[in-house]
Amino acid sequence: MEKIRFGIIGGSGLYKMDVLQDIREVNITTPFGAPSDAVVTGTLDGVRVAFLARHGRNHSLLPGEVPFRANIWAMKSLGVDYLLSVSAVGSLKEKLAPRDMVLPDQFIDLTRQRSGTFFGAGAVAHIGFSQPVCSALSELVARAFDDCSLPDATLHRGGTYVCVEGPAFSTLAESQLYRSWGASVIGMTNMPEARLAREAEIAYATLALVTDFDCWHPDHAAVTAEMAIGNLMHNAI
């Protein structure tokens, strides 16, 4: 099997990449079950890329149902060294408006029910995770954004992503608590994904697409699924 060094995991609203050429679907079996869907491989500007829809191409998986270990294992088995996660998030800061994009560099993991490591069952190991995001990969994404010269798009570099269990959105008290921590955005899927990527020795970065102000903003309605999808579709266009 060919080695594919670059992988993309698409979150809500990103279920396929029409720009890929020479497409093949690869069904991968892992020790942790099947990934969210078949991995789609193709060529983008002459570079071989592997794409996986995190929730399945028909969005059939809740955040807590995503087989994170199988997904990362599948990417690793293809030879992926660099993995970009594209994820929908809510904003916890005034300056991060819906339809903006963020490159977080830190995570707070508040998930409770997910299998979050490849280790165990006799494999005793610990990883360094103080810097969970690959700064070089994030910088490449930022430079690619700048090269696109998108007049109506704003990219923010850095920030903390709070990952909650879901599928419920935050209470007002929770949203205000996360803001008091200095967190930037809130989502449901980047953990344990980022940690598993580190265990698999895959460089990881997140492109977070802001869809709403969660529920803390006095001048904006609390987030709904319809609101989030609407803003995601705008970003896709």
mmCIF file of N, CA and C in Angstrom, residues 132-222:
data_model
loop_
_atom_site.group_PDB
_atom_site.id
_atom_site.type_symbol
_atom_site.label_atom_id
_atom_site.label_comp_id
_atom_site.label_asym_id
_atom_site.label_seq_id
_atom_site.Cartn_x
_atom_site.Cartn_y
_atom_site.Cartn_z
ATOM 1 N N PRO A 132 0.221 20.378 22.731
ATOM 2 C CA PRO A 132 -0.505 19.322 22.021
ATOM 3 C C PRO A 132 -0.618 19.509 20.515
ATOM 4 N N VAL A 133 -0.315 20.704 20.040
ATOM 5 C CA VAL A 133 -0.470 21.009 18.617
ATOM 6 C C VAL A 133 0.907 21.201 17.988
ATOM 7 N N CYS A 134 1.056 20.721 16.775
ATOM 8 C CA CYS A 134 2.299 20.913 16.026
ATOM 9 C C CYS A 134 2.333 22.344 15.482
ATOM 10 N N SER A 135 3.227 23.159 16.012
ATOM 11 C CA SER A 135 3.282 24.566 15.609
ATOM 12 C C SER A 135 3.667 24.719 14.138
ATOM 13 N N ALA A 136 4.508 23.831 13.644
ATOM 14 C CA ALA A 136 4.917 23.917 12.236
ATOM 15 C C ALA A 136 3.737 23.648 11.305
ATOM 16 N N LEU A 137 2.903 22.662 11.667
ATOM 17 C CA LEU A 137 1.736 22.354 10.844
ATOM 18 C C LEU A 137 0.721 23.488 10.905
ATOM 19 N N SER A 138 0.499 24.048 12.095
ATOM 20 C CA SER A 138 -0.409 25.190 12.220
ATOM 21 C C SER A 138 0.070 26.367 11.383
ATOM 22 N N GLU A 139 1.375 26.588 11.381
ATOM 23 C CA GLU A 139 1.932 27.690 10.598
ATOM 24 C C GLU A 139 1.727 27.454 9.104
ATOM 25 N N LEU A 140 1.847 26.219 8.658
ATOM 26 C CA LEU A 140 1.586 25.913 7.251
ATOM 27 C C LEU A 140 0.139 26.215 6.882
ATOM 28 N N VAL A 141 -0.786 25.869 7.784
ATOM 29 C CA VAL A 141 -2.199 26.161 7.538
ATOM 30 C C VAL A 141 -2.415 27.671 7.471
ATOM 31 N N ALA A 142 -1.801 28.406 8.391
ATOM 32 C CA ALA A 142 -1.945 29.861 8.405
ATOM 33 C C ALA A 142 -1.389 30.486 7.126
ATOM 34 N N ARG A 143 -0.256 29.997 6.671
ATOM 35 C CA ARG A 143 0.326 30.525 5.436
ATOM 36 C C ARG A 143 -0.548 30.204 4.229
ATOM 37 N N ALA A 144 -1.136 29.006 4.219
ATOM 38 C CA ALA A 144 -2.040 28.647 3.124
ATOM 39 C C ALA A 144 -3.262 29.558 3.124
ATOM 40 N N PHE A 145 -3.766 29.867 4.319
ATOM 41 C CA PHE A 145 -4.900 30.796 4.429
ATOM 42 C C PHE A 145 -4.511 32.161 3.869
ATOM 43 N N ASP A 146 -3.343 32.663 4.267
ATOM 44 C CA ASP A 146 -2.900 33.969 3.776
ATOM 45 C C ASP A 146 -2.759 33.971 2.257
ATOM 46 N N ASP A 147 -2.275 32.875 1.703
ATOM 47 C CA ASP A 147 -2.078 32.794 0.255
ATOM 48 C C ASP A 147 -3.401 32.826 -0.509
ATOM 49 N N CYS A 148 -4.479 32.388 0.161
ATOM 50 C CA CYS A 148 -5.787 32.357 -0.505
ATOM 51 C C CYS A 148 -6.402 33.745 -0.642
ATOM 52 N N SER A 149 -5.971 34.691 0.198
ATOM 53 C CA SER A 149 -6.461 36.080 0.136
ATOM 54 C C SER A 149 -7.986 36.135 0.123
ATOM 55 N N LEU A 150 -8.601 35.549 1.144
ATOM 56 C CA LEU A 150 -10.055 35.539 1.252
ATOM 57 C C LEU A 150 -10.525 36.829 1.917
ATOM 58 N N PRO A 151 -11.218 37.707 1.196
ATOM 59 C CA PRO A 151 -11.534 39.041 1.729
ATOM 60 C C PRO A 151 -12.501 39.031 2.906
ATOM 61 N N ASP A 152 -13.391 38.060 2.971
ATOM 62 C CA ASP A 152 -14.417 38.051 4.012
ATOM 63 C C ASP A 152 -14.125 37.046 5.119
ATOM 64 N N ALA A 153 -12.915 36.518 5.170
ATOM 65 C CA ALA A 153 -12.580 35.486 6.157
ATOM 66 C C ALA A 153 -11.496 35.996 7.101
ATOM 67 N N THR A 154 -11.624 35.600 8.370
ATOM 68 C CA THR A 154 -10.653 35.995 9.393
ATOM 69 C C THR A 154 -10.115 34.751 10.083
ATOM 70 N N LEU A 155 -8.800 34.661 10.187
ATOM 71 C CA LEU A 155 -8.151 33.548 10.873
ATOM 72 C C LEU A 155 -7.433 34.071 12.109
ATOM 73 N N HIS A 156 -7.709 33.445 13.259
ATOM 74 C CA HIS A 156 -7.061 33.798 14.520
ATOM 75 C C HIS A 156 -6.064 32.703 14.879
ATOM 76 N N ARG A 157 -4.860 33.081 15.244
ATOM 77 C CA ARG A 157 -3.821 32.114 15.592
ATOM 78 C C ARG A 157 -3.716 31.981 17.107
ATOM 79 N N GLY A 158 -3.770 30.742 17.583
ATOM 80 C CA GLY A 158 -3.630 30.471 19.007
ATOM 81 C C GLY A 158 -4.966 30.490 19.730
ATOM 82 N N GLY A 159 -4.962 29.930 20.939
ATOM 83 C CA GLY A 159 -6.169 29.873 21.757
ATOM 84 C C GLY A 159 -6.376 28.487 22.330
ATOM 85 N N THR A 160 -7.264 28.414 23.299
ATOM 86 C CA THR A 160 -7.535 27.156 23.998
ATOM 87 C C THR A 160 -8.905 26.616 23.623
ATOM 88 N N TYR A 161 -8.940 25.360 23.250
ATOM 89 C CA TYR A 161 -10.156 24.635 22.858
ATOM 90 C C TYR A 161 -10.596 23.789 24.048
ATOM 91 N N VAL A 162 -11.803 24.046 24.559
ATOM 92 C CA VAL A 162 -12.404 23.214 25.600
ATOM 93 C C VAL A 162 -13.213 22.119 24.923
ATOM 94 N N CYS A 163 -12.906 20.869 25.228
ATOM 95 C CA CYS A 163 -13.634 19.746 24.638
ATOM 96 C C CYS A 163 -14.565 19.148 25.679
ATOM 97 N N VAL A 164 -15.867 19.190 25.400
ATOM 98 C CA VAL A 164 -16.872 18.645 26.307
ATOM 99 C C VAL A 164 -17.429 17.348 25.736
ATOM 100 N N GLU A 165 -18.102 16.595 26.587
ATOM 101 C CA GLU A 165 -18.596 15.284 26.185
ATOM 102 C C GLU A 165 -19.713 15.371 25.160
ATOM 103 N N GLY A 166 -20.661 16.307 25.356
ATOM 104 C CA GLY A 166 -21.815 16.359 24.473
ATOM 105 C C GLY A 166 -22.729 15.159 24.696
ATOM 106 N N PRO A 167 -23.773 14.985 23.895
ATOM 107 C CA PRO A 167 -24.127 15.836 22.765
ATOM 108 C C PRO A 167 -24.849 17.128 23.140
ATOM 109 N N ALA A 168 -25.178 17.310 24.431
ATOM 110 C CA ALA A 168 -25.850 18.544 24.835
ATOM 111 C C ALA A 168 -24.892 19.727 24.741
ATOM 112 N N PHE A 169 -25.421 20.889 24.373
ATOM 113 C CA PHE A 169 -24.641 22.114 24.438
ATOM 114 C C PHE A 169 -24.533 22.565 25.900
ATOM 115 N N SER A 170 -23.729 23.577 26.157
ATOM 116 C CA SER A 170 -23.442 24.026 27.520
ATOM 117 C C SER A 170 -24.658 24.655 28.196
ATOM 118 N N THR A 171 -24.669 24.571 29.523
ATOM 119 C CA THR A 171 -25.538 25.449 30.303
ATOM 120 C C THR A 171 -24.878 26.828 30.345
ATOM 121 N N LEU A 172 -25.651 27.843 30.713
ATOM 122 C CA LEU A 172 -25.086 29.186 30.815
ATOM 123 C C LEU A 172 -23.969 29.218 31.853
ATOM 124 N N ALA A 173 -24.170 28.538 32.983
ATOM 125 C CA ALA A 173 -23.141 28.515 34.028
ATOM 126 C C ALA A 173 -21.856 27.874 33.515
ATOM 127 N N GLU A 174 -21.978 26.796 32.750
ATOM 128 C CA GLU A 174 -20.791 26.141 32.202
ATOM 129 C C GLU A 174 -20.063 27.065 31.229
ATOM 130 N N SER A 175 -20.816 27.701 30.350
ATOM 131 C CA SER A 175 -20.212 28.586 29.365
ATOM 132 C C SER A 175 -19.465 29.728 30.043
ATOM 133 N N GLN A 176 -20.064 30.295 31.081
ATOM 134 C CA GLN A 176 -19.404 31.373 31.818
ATOM 135 C C GLN A 176 -18.161 30.864 32.549
ATOM 136 N N LEU A 177 -18.213 29.632 33.053
ATOM 137 C CA LEU A 177 -17.046 29.043 33.709
ATOM 138 C C LEU A 177 -15.887 28.901 32.730
ATOM 139 N N TYR A 178 -16.159 28.372 31.549
ATOM 140 C CA TYR A 178 -15.095 28.185 30.561
ATOM 141 C C TYR A 178 -14.491 29.534 30.157
ATOM 142 N N ARG A 179 -15.333 30.551 30.069
ATOM 143 C CA ARG A 179 -14.828 31.892 29.754
ATOM 144 C C ARG A 179 -13.913 32.405 30.860
ATOM 145 N N SER A 180 -14.271 32.105 32.104
ATOM 146 C CA SER A 180 -13.444 32.558 33.229
ATOM 147 C C SER A 180 -12.078 31.884 33.229
ATOM 148 N N TRP A 181 -11.981 30.724 32.600
ATOM 149 C CA TRP A 181 -10.695 30.024 32.473
ATOM 150 C C TRP A 181 -9.809 30.643 31.389
ATOM 151 N N GLY A 182 -10.387 31.518 30.593
ATOM 152 C CA GLY A 182 -9.638 32.097 29.486
ATOM 153 C C GLY A 182 -9.684 31.280 28.211
ATOM 154 N N ALA A 183 -10.568 30.287 28.161
ATOM 155 C CA ALA A 183 -10.685 29.451 26.963
ATOM 156 C C ALA A 183 -11.228 30.266 25.792
ATOM 157 N N SER A 184 -10.905 29.827 24.599
ATOM 158 C CA SER A 184 -11.265 30.558 23.384
ATOM 159 C C SER A 184 -12.475 29.983 22.667
ATOM 160 N N VAL A 185 -12.493 28.658 22.510
ATOM 161 C CA VAL A 185 -13.570 28.001 21.771
ATOM 162 C C VAL A 185 -13.974 26.725 22.493
ATOM 163 N N ILE A 186 -15.157 26.234 22.154
ATOM 164 C CA ILE A 186 -15.678 25.012 22.756
ATOM 165 C C ILE A 186 -16.144 24.070 21.658
ATOM 166 N N GLY A 187 -15.798 22.796 21.803
ATOM 167 C CA GLY A 187 -16.199 21.784 20.838
ATOM 168 C C GLY A 187 -16.370 20.443 21.521
ATOM 169 N N MET A 188 -16.618 19.405 20.727
ATOM 170 C CA MET A 188 -16.930 18.090 21.286
ATOM 171 C C MET A 188 -16.073 16.958 20.728
ATOM 172 N N THR A 189 -15.076 17.268 19.899
ATOM 173 C CA THR A 189 -14.437 16.145 19.186
ATOM 174 C C THR A 189 -12.909 16.120 19.171
ATOM 175 N N ASN A 190 -12.233 17.179 19.543
ATOM 176 C CA ASN A 190 -10.772 17.174 19.375
ATOM 177 C C ASN A 190 -10.024 16.387 20.436
ATOM 178 N N MET A 191 -10.722 15.995 21.499
ATOM 179 C CA MET A 191 -10.143 15.092 22.483
ATOM 180 C C MET A 191 -11.045 13.868 22.585
ATOM 181 N N PRO A 192 -10.457 12.685 22.629
ATOM 182 C CA PRO A 192 -9.034 12.376 22.749
ATOM 183 C C PRO A 192 -8.278 12.315 21.426
ATOM 184 N N GLU A 193 -8.861 12.831 20.365
ATOM 185 C CA GLU A 193 -8.250 12.713 19.039
ATOM 186 C C GLU A 193 -6.813 13.244 19.017
ATOM 187 N N ALA A 194 -6.615 14.449 19.583
ATOM 188 C CA ALA A 194 -5.279 15.047 19.575
ATOM 189 C C ALA A 194 -4.290 14.223 20.386
ATOM 190 N N ARG A 195 -4.736 13.719 21.522
ATOM 191 C CA ARG A 195 -3.840 12.926 22.371
ATOM 192 C C ARG A 195 -3.470 11.601 21.710
ATOM 193 N N LEU A 196 -4.428 10.973 21.061
ATOM 194 C CA LEU A 196 -4.152 9.722 20.352
ATOM 195 C C LEU A 196 -3.179 9.952 19.199
ATOM 196 N N ALA A 197 -3.325 11.082 18.519
ATOM 197 C CA ALA A 197 -2.378 11.403 17.450
ATOM 198 C C ALA A 197 -0.963 11.522 18.011
ATOM 199 N N ARG A 198 -0.838 12.132 19.184
ATOM 200 C CA ARG A 198 0.491 12.245 19.797
ATOM 201 C C ARG A 198 1.037 10.866 20.155
ATOM 202 N N GLU A 199 0.185 10.001 20.708
ATOM 203 C CA GLU A 199 0.638 8.643 21.021
ATOM 204 C C GLU A 199 1.103 7.905 19.767
ATOM 205 N N ALA A 200 0.443 8.184 18.646
ATOM 206 C CA ALA A 200 0.787 7.533 17.376
ATOM 207 C C ALA A 200 1.927 8.240 16.641
ATOM 208 N N GLU A 201 2.482 9.280 17.269
ATOM 209 C CA GLU A 201 3.580 10.054 16.685
ATOM 210 C C GLU A 201 3.175 10.682 15.354
ATOM 211 N N ILE A 202 1.962 11.248 15.347
ATOM 212 C CA ILE A 202 1.455 11.995 14.201
ATOM 213 C C ILE A 202 1.363 13.465 14.598
ATOM 214 N N ALA A 203 1.950 14.354 13.814
ATOM 215 C CA ALA A 203 1.835 15.789 14.060
ATOM 216 C C ALA A 203 0.386 16.213 13.824
ATOM 217 N N TYR A 204 -0.172 16.998 14.741
ATOM 218 C CA TYR A 204 -1.610 17.288 14.739
ATOM 219 C C TYR A 204 -1.845 18.790 14.849
ATOM 220 N N ALA A 205 -2.818 19.276 14.103
ATOM 221 C CA ALA A 205 -3.271 20.661 14.223
ATOM 222 C C ALA A 205 -4.761 20.713 13.924
ATOM 223 N N THR A 206 -5.409 21.738 14.466
ATOM 224 C CA THR A 206 -6.848 21.906 14.295
ATOM 225 C C THR A 206 -7.155 23.220 13.597
ATOM 226 N N LEU A 207 -8.020 23.165 12.594
ATOM 227 C CA LEU A 207 -8.624 24.359 12.020
ATOM 228 C C LEU A 207 -10.059 24.393 12.520
ATOM 229 N N ALA A 208 -10.327 25.304 13.450
ATOM 230 C CA ALA A 208 -11.640 25.377 14.091
ATOM 231 C C ALA A 208 -12.499 26.428 13.397
ATOM 232 N N LEU A 209 -13.694 26.033 12.992
ATOM 233 C CA LEU A 209 -14.630 26.911 12.293
ATOM 234 C C LEU A 209 -15.690 27.373 13.281
ATOM 235 N N VAL A 210 -15.711 28.663 13.578
ATOM 236 C CA VAL A 210 -16.632 29.202 14.586
ATOM 237 C C VAL A 210 -18.037 29.304 14.002
ATOM 238 N N THR A 211 -19.000 28.732 14.707
ATOM 239 C CA THR A 211 -20.382 28.731 14.221
ATOM 240 C C THR A 211 -21.335 29.538 15.095
ATOM 241 N N ASP A 212 -20.919 29.905 16.317
ATOM 242 C CA ASP A 212 -21.860 30.502 17.269
ATOM 243 C C ASP A 212 -21.093 31.052 18.465
ATOM 244 N N PHE A 213 -21.834 31.702 19.384
ATOM 245 C CA PHE A 213 -21.269 32.189 20.646
ATOM 246 C C PHE A 213 -21.671 31.300 21.815
ATOM 247 N N ASP A 214 -21.805 30.001 21.582
ATOM 248 C CA ASP A 214 -22.246 29.093 22.638
ATOM 249 C C ASP A 214 -23.550 29.652 23.206
ATOM 250 N N CYS A 215 -23.603 29.951 24.510
ATOM 251 C CA CYS A 215 -24.850 30.515 25.054
ATOM 252 C C CYS A 215 -24.597 31.687 25.991
ATOM 253 N N TRP A 216 -23.365 32.203 26.033
ATOM 254 C CA TRP A 216 -23.003 33.227 27.014
ATOM 255 C C TRP A 216 -23.284 34.644 26.566
ATOM 256 N N HIS A 217 -23.380 34.877 25.255
ATOM 257 C CA HIS A 217 -23.409 36.249 24.741
ATOM 258 C C HIS A 217 -24.803 36.863 24.893
ATOM 259 N N PRO A 218 -24.926 38.007 25.576
ATOM 260 C CA PRO A 218 -26.256 38.588 25.809
ATOM 261 C C PRO A 218 -26.950 39.081 24.547
ATOM 262 N N ASP A 219 -26.179 39.333 23.488
ATOM 263 C CA ASP A 219 -26.764 39.878 22.261
ATOM 264 C C ASP A 219 -26.967 38.838 21.167
ATOM 265 N N HIS A 220 -26.687 37.582 21.482
ATOM 266 C CA HIS A 220 -26.834 36.520 20.491
ATOM 267 C C HIS A 220 -27.589 35.348 21.102
ATOM 268 N N ALA A 221 -28.432 34.721 20.297
ATOM 269 C CA ALA A 221 -29.199 33.568 20.774
ATOM 270 C C ALA A 221 -28.269 32.413 21.097
ATOM 271 N N ALA A 222 -28.713 31.561 22.019
ATOM 272 C CA ALA A 222 -27.942 30.363 22.356
ATOM 273 C C ALA A 222 -27.831 29.464 21.131
#
